[in-house]
Short mmCIF file of C-alpha atoms and ligand atoms in Angstrom, two decimals:
data_model
loop_
_atom_site.label_atom_id
_atom_site.label_comp_id
_atom_site.label_asym_id
_atom_site.label_seq_id
_atom_site.Cartn_x
_atom_site.Cartn_y
_atom_site.Cartn_z
CA MET A 38 2.82 -12.35 27.22
CA SER A 39 0.68 -10.01 25.17
CA LEU A 40 0.96 -6.26 25.26
CA ASP A 41 -1.08 -4.29 27.81
CA ILE A 42 -3.23 -1.63 26.13
CA SER A 43 -4.60 1.39 27.99
CA ILE A 44 -7.31 3.63 26.57
CA THR A 45 -7.58 7.42 26.90
CA ARG A 46 -10.58 8.80 25.06
CA SER A 47 -10.44 12.11 23.29
CA THR A 48 -12.51 14.80 24.99
CA LYS A 49 -12.59 16.86 21.79
CA PRO A 50 -14.06 14.71 19.00
CA ARG A 51 -13.36 16.25 15.60
CA PRO A 52 -16.03 16.89 12.98
CA LYS A 53 -16.22 14.14 10.36
CA PRO A 54 -15.00 15.17 6.89
CA PRO A 55 -17.41 15.53 3.95
CA ALA A 56 -18.11 12.02 2.64
CA ASN A 57 -17.98 13.15 -0.99
CA ASP A 58 -14.63 14.91 -0.73
CA LEU A 59 -12.32 12.68 1.30
CA GLY A 60 -9.38 12.57 -1.09
CA PHE A 61 -6.49 10.51 0.25
CA GLY A 62 -4.70 10.93 3.58
CA ARG A 63 -6.03 14.39 4.41
CA PHE A 64 -8.21 13.67 7.45
CA PHE A 65 -7.34 11.75 10.59
CA THR A 66 -9.53 10.13 13.21
CA ASP A 67 -9.85 11.09 16.88
CA HIS A 68 -7.37 8.55 18.23
CA MET A 69 -4.11 6.78 17.51
CA PHE A 70 -2.42 3.68 18.86
CA LEU A 71 1.13 3.72 20.21
CA ALA A 72 3.50 1.18 21.80
CA ASP A 73 7.17 1.39 22.69
CA CYS A 74 9.96 -1.12 22.31
CA ASP A 75 13.08 -1.11 24.44
CA ALA A 76 15.80 -3.69 23.74
CA GLY A 77 13.33 -5.95 21.92
CA THR A 78 10.48 -5.82 24.47
CA TRP A 79 7.21 -4.09 23.59
CA SER A 80 5.29 -2.27 26.32
CA ASN A 81 2.95 0.61 27.07
CA GLY A 82 0.37 -0.11 24.37
CA ARG A 83 -2.05 2.80 24.41
CA VAL A 84 -4.85 4.36 22.45
CA ILE A 85 -4.72 8.12 23.00
CA PRO A 86 -6.15 11.23 21.32
CA TYR A 87 -4.57 11.85 17.88
CA GLY A 88 -1.71 14.33 18.11
CA PRO A 89 1.99 15.04 17.51
CA LEU A 90 4.69 12.61 18.62
CA ALA A 91 7.50 13.89 20.84
CA LEU A 92 10.79 12.79 19.26
CA ASP A 93 14.29 13.59 20.43
CA PRO A 94 16.08 15.43 17.59
CA ALA A 95 18.80 12.76 17.82
CA ALA A 96 16.25 9.95 17.22
CA ALA A 97 17.79 7.48 14.78
CA ALA A 98 14.70 7.52 12.52
CA LEU A 99 15.36 11.18 11.72
CA HIS A 100 18.97 10.55 10.68
CA TYR A 101 19.40 7.06 9.30
CA GLY A 102 15.92 6.28 8.02
CA GLN A 103 14.99 3.44 10.36
CA THR A 104 11.29 3.82 9.62
CA LEU A 105 8.76 1.51 8.06
CA PHE A 106 5.05 1.54 7.48
CA GLU A 107 2.07 -0.44 6.25
CA GLY A 108 -1.06 0.62 4.38
CA MET A 109 -4.29 -1.28 4.88
CA LYS A 110 -8.02 -0.66 4.72
CA ALA A 111 -11.05 -1.17 6.95
CA TYR A 112 -14.60 -1.22 5.61
CA ARG A 113 -17.91 -0.82 7.39
CA ALA A 114 -19.60 -4.08 8.36
CA LYS A 115 -23.37 -4.48 8.29
CA ASN A 116 -23.34 -5.10 12.04
CA GLY A 117 -21.62 -1.74 12.61
CA ARG A 118 -18.17 -3.22 13.26
CA ALA A 119 -15.09 -2.93 11.04
CA MET A 120 -13.95 -5.41 8.39
CA VAL A 121 -10.21 -5.22 7.84
CA PHE A 122 -8.82 -6.54 4.53
CA ARG A 123 -6.20 -9.29 4.96
CA PRO A 124 -4.61 -7.99 8.19
CA GLN A 125 -2.53 -11.17 8.58
CA LEU A 126 -0.64 -10.41 5.34
CA HIS A 127 0.01 -6.85 6.48
CA ALA A 128 1.29 -8.05 9.87
CA ALA A 129 3.62 -10.51 8.14
CA ARG A 130 4.86 -7.87 5.71
CA LEU A 131 5.45 -5.40 8.54
CA ASN A 132 7.67 -7.95 10.23
CA ALA A 133 9.47 -8.79 6.98
CA SER A 134 10.20 -5.06 6.52
CA ALA A 135 11.34 -4.86 10.17
CA GLU A 136 13.77 -7.73 9.70
CA ARG A 137 15.34 -6.13 6.60
CA LEU A 138 15.69 -2.76 8.37
CA CYS A 139 17.10 -4.25 11.64
CA MET A 140 13.99 -3.21 13.54
CA PRO A 141 12.16 -5.32 16.14
CA SER A 142 9.33 -7.59 15.09
CA LEU A 143 5.91 -7.01 16.57
CA PRO A 144 4.01 -10.17 17.54
CA GLU A 145 1.13 -10.59 15.07
CA GLU A 146 -1.27 -11.01 17.96
CA ASP A 147 -0.27 -7.57 19.30
CA PHE A 148 -0.63 -6.05 15.83
CA HIS A 149 -4.20 -7.34 15.66
CA ARG A 150 -5.00 -6.26 19.23
CA ALA A 151 -3.68 -2.79 18.45
CA LEU A 152 -5.90 -2.53 15.36
CA ARG A 153 -8.90 -3.74 17.34
CA ALA A 154 -8.27 -1.27 20.16
CA LEU A 155 -8.06 1.68 17.77
CA LEU A 156 -11.06 0.59 15.70
CA GLU A 157 -13.11 0.09 18.85
CA LEU A 158 -12.91 3.86 19.43
CA ASP A 159 -12.82 5.18 15.87
CA ARG A 160 -15.16 2.75 14.11
CA ASP A 161 -17.68 5.48 13.32
CA TRP A 162 -15.02 7.15 11.14
CA ILE A 163 -15.28 4.33 8.58
CA PRO A 164 -16.99 5.91 5.57
CA GLY A 165 -19.79 3.89 4.03
CA ALA A 166 -19.90 4.85 0.35
CA THR A 167 -18.59 2.49 -2.32
CA GLY A 168 -15.02 3.42 -3.16
CA THR A 169 -14.27 4.79 0.31
CA ALA A 170 -12.56 3.13 3.29
CA LEU A 171 -10.78 3.85 6.52
CA TYR A 172 -7.11 3.71 5.52
CA LEU A 173 -4.99 2.38 8.37
CA ARG A 174 -1.38 3.42 8.52
CA PRO A 175 0.70 1.36 10.98
CA ALA A 176 4.29 2.60 11.21
CA MET A 177 7.44 1.99 13.25
CA VAL A 178 10.17 4.54 13.92
CA ALA A 179 13.52 4.34 15.72
CA THR A 180 13.36 6.70 18.71
CA GLU A 181 16.67 6.09 20.46
CA PRO A 182 18.67 9.34 20.63
CA PHE A 183 22.04 8.11 19.37
CA LEU A 184 24.15 9.25 16.44
CA GLY A 185 26.34 6.18 15.98
CA VAL A 186 25.39 4.09 12.96
CA ARG A 187 23.88 0.86 14.26
CA PRO A 188 20.33 -0.44 14.76
CA ALA A 189 18.57 1.66 17.38
CA ARG A 190 17.58 0.10 20.69
CA ARG A 191 14.31 1.96 21.14
CA TYR A 192 11.31 2.20 18.80
CA THR A 193 7.73 3.42 18.72
CA PHE A 194 5.05 1.59 16.79
CA PHE A 195 1.93 3.57 15.99
CA ILE A 196 -1.25 3.30 13.97
CA ILE A 197 -3.15 6.29 12.62
CA ALA A 198 -6.34 6.10 10.58
CA SER A 199 -7.64 8.24 7.74
CA PRO A 200 -11.03 8.10 6.00
CA VAL A 201 -10.23 8.04 2.28
CA GLY A 202 -11.84 8.16 -1.14
CA ASN A 203 -10.10 7.54 -4.45
CA TYR A 204 -6.31 7.90 -4.28
CA TRP A 205 -6.26 9.76 -7.59
CA GLY A 206 -8.97 12.27 -6.64
CA PRO A 207 -12.71 12.62 -7.26
CA LYS A 208 -12.47 12.21 -11.05
CA PRO A 209 -9.76 9.62 -11.63
CA SER A 210 -8.63 9.07 -15.19
CA ALA A 211 -6.35 6.34 -16.51
CA LEU A 212 -2.68 6.86 -15.69
CA ARG A 213 -0.03 8.11 -18.08
CA LEU A 214 3.26 6.48 -17.08
CA TRP A 215 6.77 7.71 -17.71
CA VAL A 216 9.11 4.71 -18.14
CA GLU A 217 12.31 5.75 -16.40
CA THR A 218 15.51 4.78 -18.18
CA LYS A 219 18.20 6.51 -16.10
CA ALA A 220 17.35 6.65 -12.39
CA VAL A 221 16.65 3.52 -10.32
CA ARG A 222 14.32 3.29 -7.36
CA ALA A 223 15.73 0.10 -5.85
CA ALA A 224 18.00 -2.76 -6.80
CA GLN A 225 18.06 -6.47 -6.14
CA GLY A 226 19.74 -7.04 -2.79
CA GLY A 227 18.65 -3.60 -1.57
CA ILE A 228 15.62 -2.67 0.51
CA GLY A 229 13.09 -2.36 -2.32
CA ALA A 230 10.84 -5.10 -0.96
CA ALA A 231 10.59 -3.47 2.48
CA LYS A 232 7.90 -0.88 3.07
CA ALA A 233 10.54 1.62 4.11
CA GLY A 234 10.06 5.36 3.88
CA ALA A 235 13.42 5.43 2.07
CA ASN A 236 11.95 3.62 -0.97
CA TYR A 237 9.41 6.35 -1.43
CA VAL A 238 11.83 9.27 -1.11
CA ALA A 239 14.01 7.49 -3.71
CA SER A 240 11.14 7.82 -6.17
CA LEU A 241 10.21 11.47 -5.60
CA LEU A 242 12.63 13.36 -7.83
CA THR A 243 11.87 11.30 -10.94
CA ALA A 244 8.16 11.36 -10.14
CA GLU A 245 8.24 15.16 -9.92
CA GLN A 246 10.08 15.37 -13.25
CA ALA A 247 7.52 13.04 -14.83
CA LYS A 248 4.64 15.09 -13.39
CA ALA A 249 6.16 18.28 -14.80
CA HIS A 250 5.82 16.64 -18.22
CA GLY A 251 2.19 15.67 -17.63
CA TYR A 252 2.69 12.06 -16.50
CA SER A 253 0.88 10.70 -13.47
CA GLN A 254 3.49 8.21 -12.27
CA VAL A 255 6.81 6.55 -13.09
CA LEU A 256 7.13 2.97 -14.29
CA TRP A 257 10.35 1.78 -12.67
CA LEU A 258 12.64 -0.69 -14.41
CA ASP A 259 15.33 -2.87 -12.86
CA SER A 260 18.85 -1.53 -12.36
CA THR A 261 19.84 -2.54 -15.92
CA HIS A 262 16.77 -0.70 -17.25
CA THR A 263 15.59 -3.83 -19.01
CA HIS A 264 12.78 -5.37 -16.99
CA VAL A 265 9.70 -3.78 -15.51
CA GLU A 266 9.46 -3.62 -11.73
CA GLU A 267 6.67 -1.48 -10.29
CA VAL A 268 5.05 1.93 -10.28
CA GLY A 269 6.19 3.13 -6.83
CA THR A 270 2.72 3.28 -5.32
CA MET A 271 1.50 0.19 -7.19
CA ASN A 272 2.48 -3.21 -8.60
CA VAL A 273 1.98 -3.54 -12.33
CA PHE A 274 0.14 -6.06 -14.55
CA PHE A 275 0.10 -6.49 -18.35
CA ARG A 276 -2.33 -8.46 -20.50
CA PHE A 277 -0.70 -9.90 -23.60
CA GLY A 278 -3.53 -11.43 -25.62
CA GLU A 279 -5.41 -13.50 -23.06
CA THR A 280 -2.48 -13.96 -20.65
CA VAL A 281 -1.97 -11.69 -17.66
CA VAL A 282 1.66 -11.21 -16.68
CA THR A 283 3.22 -9.49 -13.67
CA PRO A 284 6.88 -9.32 -12.60
CA PRO A 285 7.94 -11.95 -10.02
CA LEU A 286 8.78 -10.91 -6.45
CA ASP A 287 12.54 -10.64 -6.82
CA GLY A 288 13.25 -8.66 -3.66
CA SER A 289 13.46 -5.26 -5.31
CA PHE A 290 9.83 -4.17 -5.02
CA LEU A 291 6.95 -4.53 -2.63
CA PRO A 292 4.97 -7.77 -2.38
CA GLY A 293 1.59 -6.07 -2.67
CA VAL A 294 -1.45 -7.42 -0.85
CA THR A 295 -3.69 -6.29 -3.72
CA ARG A 296 -1.23 -7.91 -6.18
CA ASP A 297 -1.61 -11.20 -4.32
CA SER A 298 -5.40 -10.84 -4.15
CA VAL A 299 -5.68 -10.13 -7.90
CA LEU A 300 -3.44 -13.10 -8.74
CA GLN A 301 -5.63 -15.36 -6.59
CA LEU A 302 -8.82 -14.07 -8.23
CA LEU A 303 -7.43 -14.52 -11.76
CA ARG A 304 -6.29 -18.08 -10.99
CA ARG A 305 -9.70 -18.87 -9.53
CA TRP A 306 -11.29 -17.59 -12.76
CA LYS A 307 -8.88 -19.71 -14.84
CA VAL A 308 -7.42 -16.64 -16.51
CA PRO A 309 -3.91 -17.61 -17.69
CA VAL A 310 -1.47 -15.84 -15.34
CA GLU A 311 2.29 -15.70 -15.33
CA GLU A 312 4.64 -14.25 -12.72
CA ARG A 313 7.80 -13.78 -14.73
CA PRO A 314 10.25 -11.08 -15.77
CA VAL A 315 8.71 -8.65 -18.27
CA ALA A 316 11.19 -6.82 -20.49
CA MET A 317 10.08 -3.34 -21.56
CA SER A 318 11.01 -4.36 -25.12
CA GLU A 319 8.50 -7.23 -24.85
CA VAL A 320 5.78 -4.74 -23.86
CA ALA A 321 6.57 -2.53 -26.87
CA GLU A 322 6.73 -5.50 -29.26
CA ALA A 323 3.37 -6.81 -28.00
CA TYR A 324 1.96 -3.32 -28.52
CA ASP A 325 3.25 -3.24 -32.10
CA ARG A 326 1.60 -6.60 -32.81
CA GLY A 327 -1.67 -5.36 -31.30
CA GLU A 328 -1.37 -7.86 -28.43
CA LEU A 329 -0.96 -5.44 -25.53
CA LYS A 330 -4.58 -5.48 -24.38
CA GLU A 331 -4.33 -3.79 -21.00
CA VAL A 332 -1.95 -2.46 -18.38
CA PHE A 333 -3.01 -1.79 -14.81
CA GLY A 334 -1.58 -1.05 -11.40
CA THR A 335 -2.67 -2.59 -8.10
CA GLY A 336 -2.22 -1.28 -4.57
CA THR A 337 -4.07 -0.83 -1.29
CA ALA A 338 -4.41 2.90 -1.83
CA ALA A 339 -4.86 2.82 -5.63
CA VAL A 340 -6.91 -0.46 -5.71
CA ILE A 341 -6.84 -1.24 -9.47
CA SER A 342 -5.92 1.66 -11.70
CA PRO A 343 -5.81 1.47 -15.50
CA VAL A 344 -2.86 2.78 -17.51
CA SER A 345 -3.60 4.61 -20.76
CA GLU A 346 -0.08 5.48 -21.86
CA LEU A 347 3.52 4.34 -21.43
CA THR A 348 6.21 6.68 -22.70
CA TRP A 349 9.51 4.83 -23.14
CA GLY A 350 12.22 6.95 -24.73
CA SER A 351 10.86 8.10 -28.07
CA ARG A 352 8.05 5.52 -28.01
CA SER A 353 4.56 6.23 -26.78
CA LEU A 354 2.31 3.21 -26.25
CA ARG A 355 -1.32 4.24 -25.98
CA LEU A 356 -4.19 2.22 -24.59
CA GLU A 357 -7.83 2.84 -23.82
CA ASP A 358 -8.59 5.47 -21.22
CA ARG A 359 -10.41 3.05 -18.90
CA ARG A 360 -10.04 -0.29 -17.16
CA GLY A 361 -9.77 -3.21 -19.58
CA ALA A 362 -11.85 -6.39 -19.21
CA VAL A 363 -9.59 -8.18 -16.71
CA ALA A 364 -8.85 -5.12 -14.58
CA GLU A 365 -12.55 -4.27 -14.49
CA ARG A 366 -13.57 -7.77 -13.46
CA ALA A 367 -10.97 -7.83 -10.66
CA PHE A 368 -11.91 -4.30 -9.56
CA GLN A 369 -15.62 -5.16 -9.39
CA ALA A 370 -14.92 -8.38 -7.50
CA LEU A 371 -12.73 -6.63 -4.91
CA THR A 372 -15.17 -3.74 -4.56
CA GLU A 373 -18.10 -6.10 -4.09
CA LEU A 374 -16.17 -8.17 -1.57
CA THR A 375 -14.88 -5.27 0.51
CA HIS A 376 -18.21 -3.45 0.57
CA ARG A 377 -20.34 -6.50 1.26
CA GLY A 378 -20.12 -5.79 4.98
CA GLU A 379 -19.90 -9.48 5.82
CA PRO A 380 -17.14 -12.06 6.09
CA ASP A 381 -16.17 -13.67 2.77
CA ALA A 382 -15.51 -17.32 1.98
CA GLU A 383 -11.75 -16.78 1.66
CA GLY A 384 -11.46 -15.14 5.06
CA TRP A 385 -9.89 -12.02 3.52
CA LEU A 386 -12.10 -9.74 5.59
CA VAL A 387 -11.52 -9.91 9.32
CA GLU A 388 -14.11 -8.43 11.63
CA MET A 389 -12.65 -6.12 14.27
C1 LIG B 134 -0.58 1.77 -0.26
O1 LIG B 134 -1.10 1.41 -1.32
O2 LIG B 134 -1.09 1.51 0.84
C2 LIG B 134 0.66 2.47 -0.24
O3 LIG B 134 1.38 2.31 0.68
C3 LIG B 134 0.99 3.36 -1.37
C4 LIG B 134 1.26 4.78 -0.99
C5 LIG B 134 0.09 5.57 -0.59
C6 LIG B 134 2.46 4.97 -0.17
#
C-alpha cells in the first residue's frame, strides 16, 4: 500500500532569492516533505512548511552516523511543471545506500510521490536561467533514541529543495586538485559507494588543508595510494589522446548519475571510453608524453567541471584553464537537454 501524504501549506511564503546570485545550497523553498518509518513501515507522509526538525538528543543519527542523502535536480518545464533529471536512478541509489547503512528502503513509488507532492507546492521556486536548477536533497536519518550500537528502529525521510546556481560560485574557474598521498577517504569494502554523510566528513580535513594551499579540491586515491578514485564531490574523467577513461565502480566511491549520463553520451557519440583502474603514475606519464588532453569532474551539483592542475607530490601537471573538447561537448549536451523544458528521447527527464 502506498504512503498517505497530507499537505499543510505555508502561510508565510518567503521572498524568492535573487536569480543572479543563488550560489549553492543557501536558500530553501517554502515547504519540505517528511515521512516516518517504524520497524520497517513508512507512514505519515506530509508536506509541511520548511522548518527545523525535532530530534531526540539520543537519536542514533547524531551518534553513530546512520544518515544518508541524495542530490538531484529539477528544471523548469515549458508547461510550467517540473522536469526531474533521472529520478529513478536516484531512488535506486538511495535504497542501495540504505541497504549498506542498515537503514530501511523506501519504495521507489513513494519516493516519486514524495517528490511530486513537494514540487506541486514549490514548483515556482525552480529558477529558469541556464545553469540554474532546483536542487533536491532527499535524506534519511535514524531518529530512534537509543544508545546501543545496532541499526535504529525508527527513521525520518525528508526532502528539502534549494534553488541553485553554479556550485563553484558566479565566476567558476577550472579546478586545481591536490592529489592526496597519505589520508584515505574510503576503502574497498567500506561505505564509500553509499551516499552517507560519513563519507563527506572523512574528506573535510584534507580538503581544508588543500584549500589552505590554494587548491580547490582533493583528488582521492585508493587505500594503497596508487589508483585514482574520485574528487569527493565529483567523479573524475581523463582523456588520454582520443580515449576517455574513468575509474570503474569498485565499491569505494559513489556511482554518480552524471558519471553514468556522460558515459552514455560518449558511447552514443562513438568516443572511445574505458572504465578501468587509472594509476596516478599513468596520468603523469601521459602528461609527460603530451597525451593528457583533459581532466574533468562530473556530479549533480558540479555538473561538468574542468581541472587545470593536479599536484602530486613534487609534480605539478598543468592543463588548460577551461573545459576541453569532450567535457565541453558533454556539458553543452546536458545543459541543452536539461533546459529544453520538454521530455527527452532517453526519458532522462521526468515531468512532475
Ligand atoms: C551532488 O553532486 O549532488 C553532491 O551530492 C555533491 C555535494 C554537494 C555533496
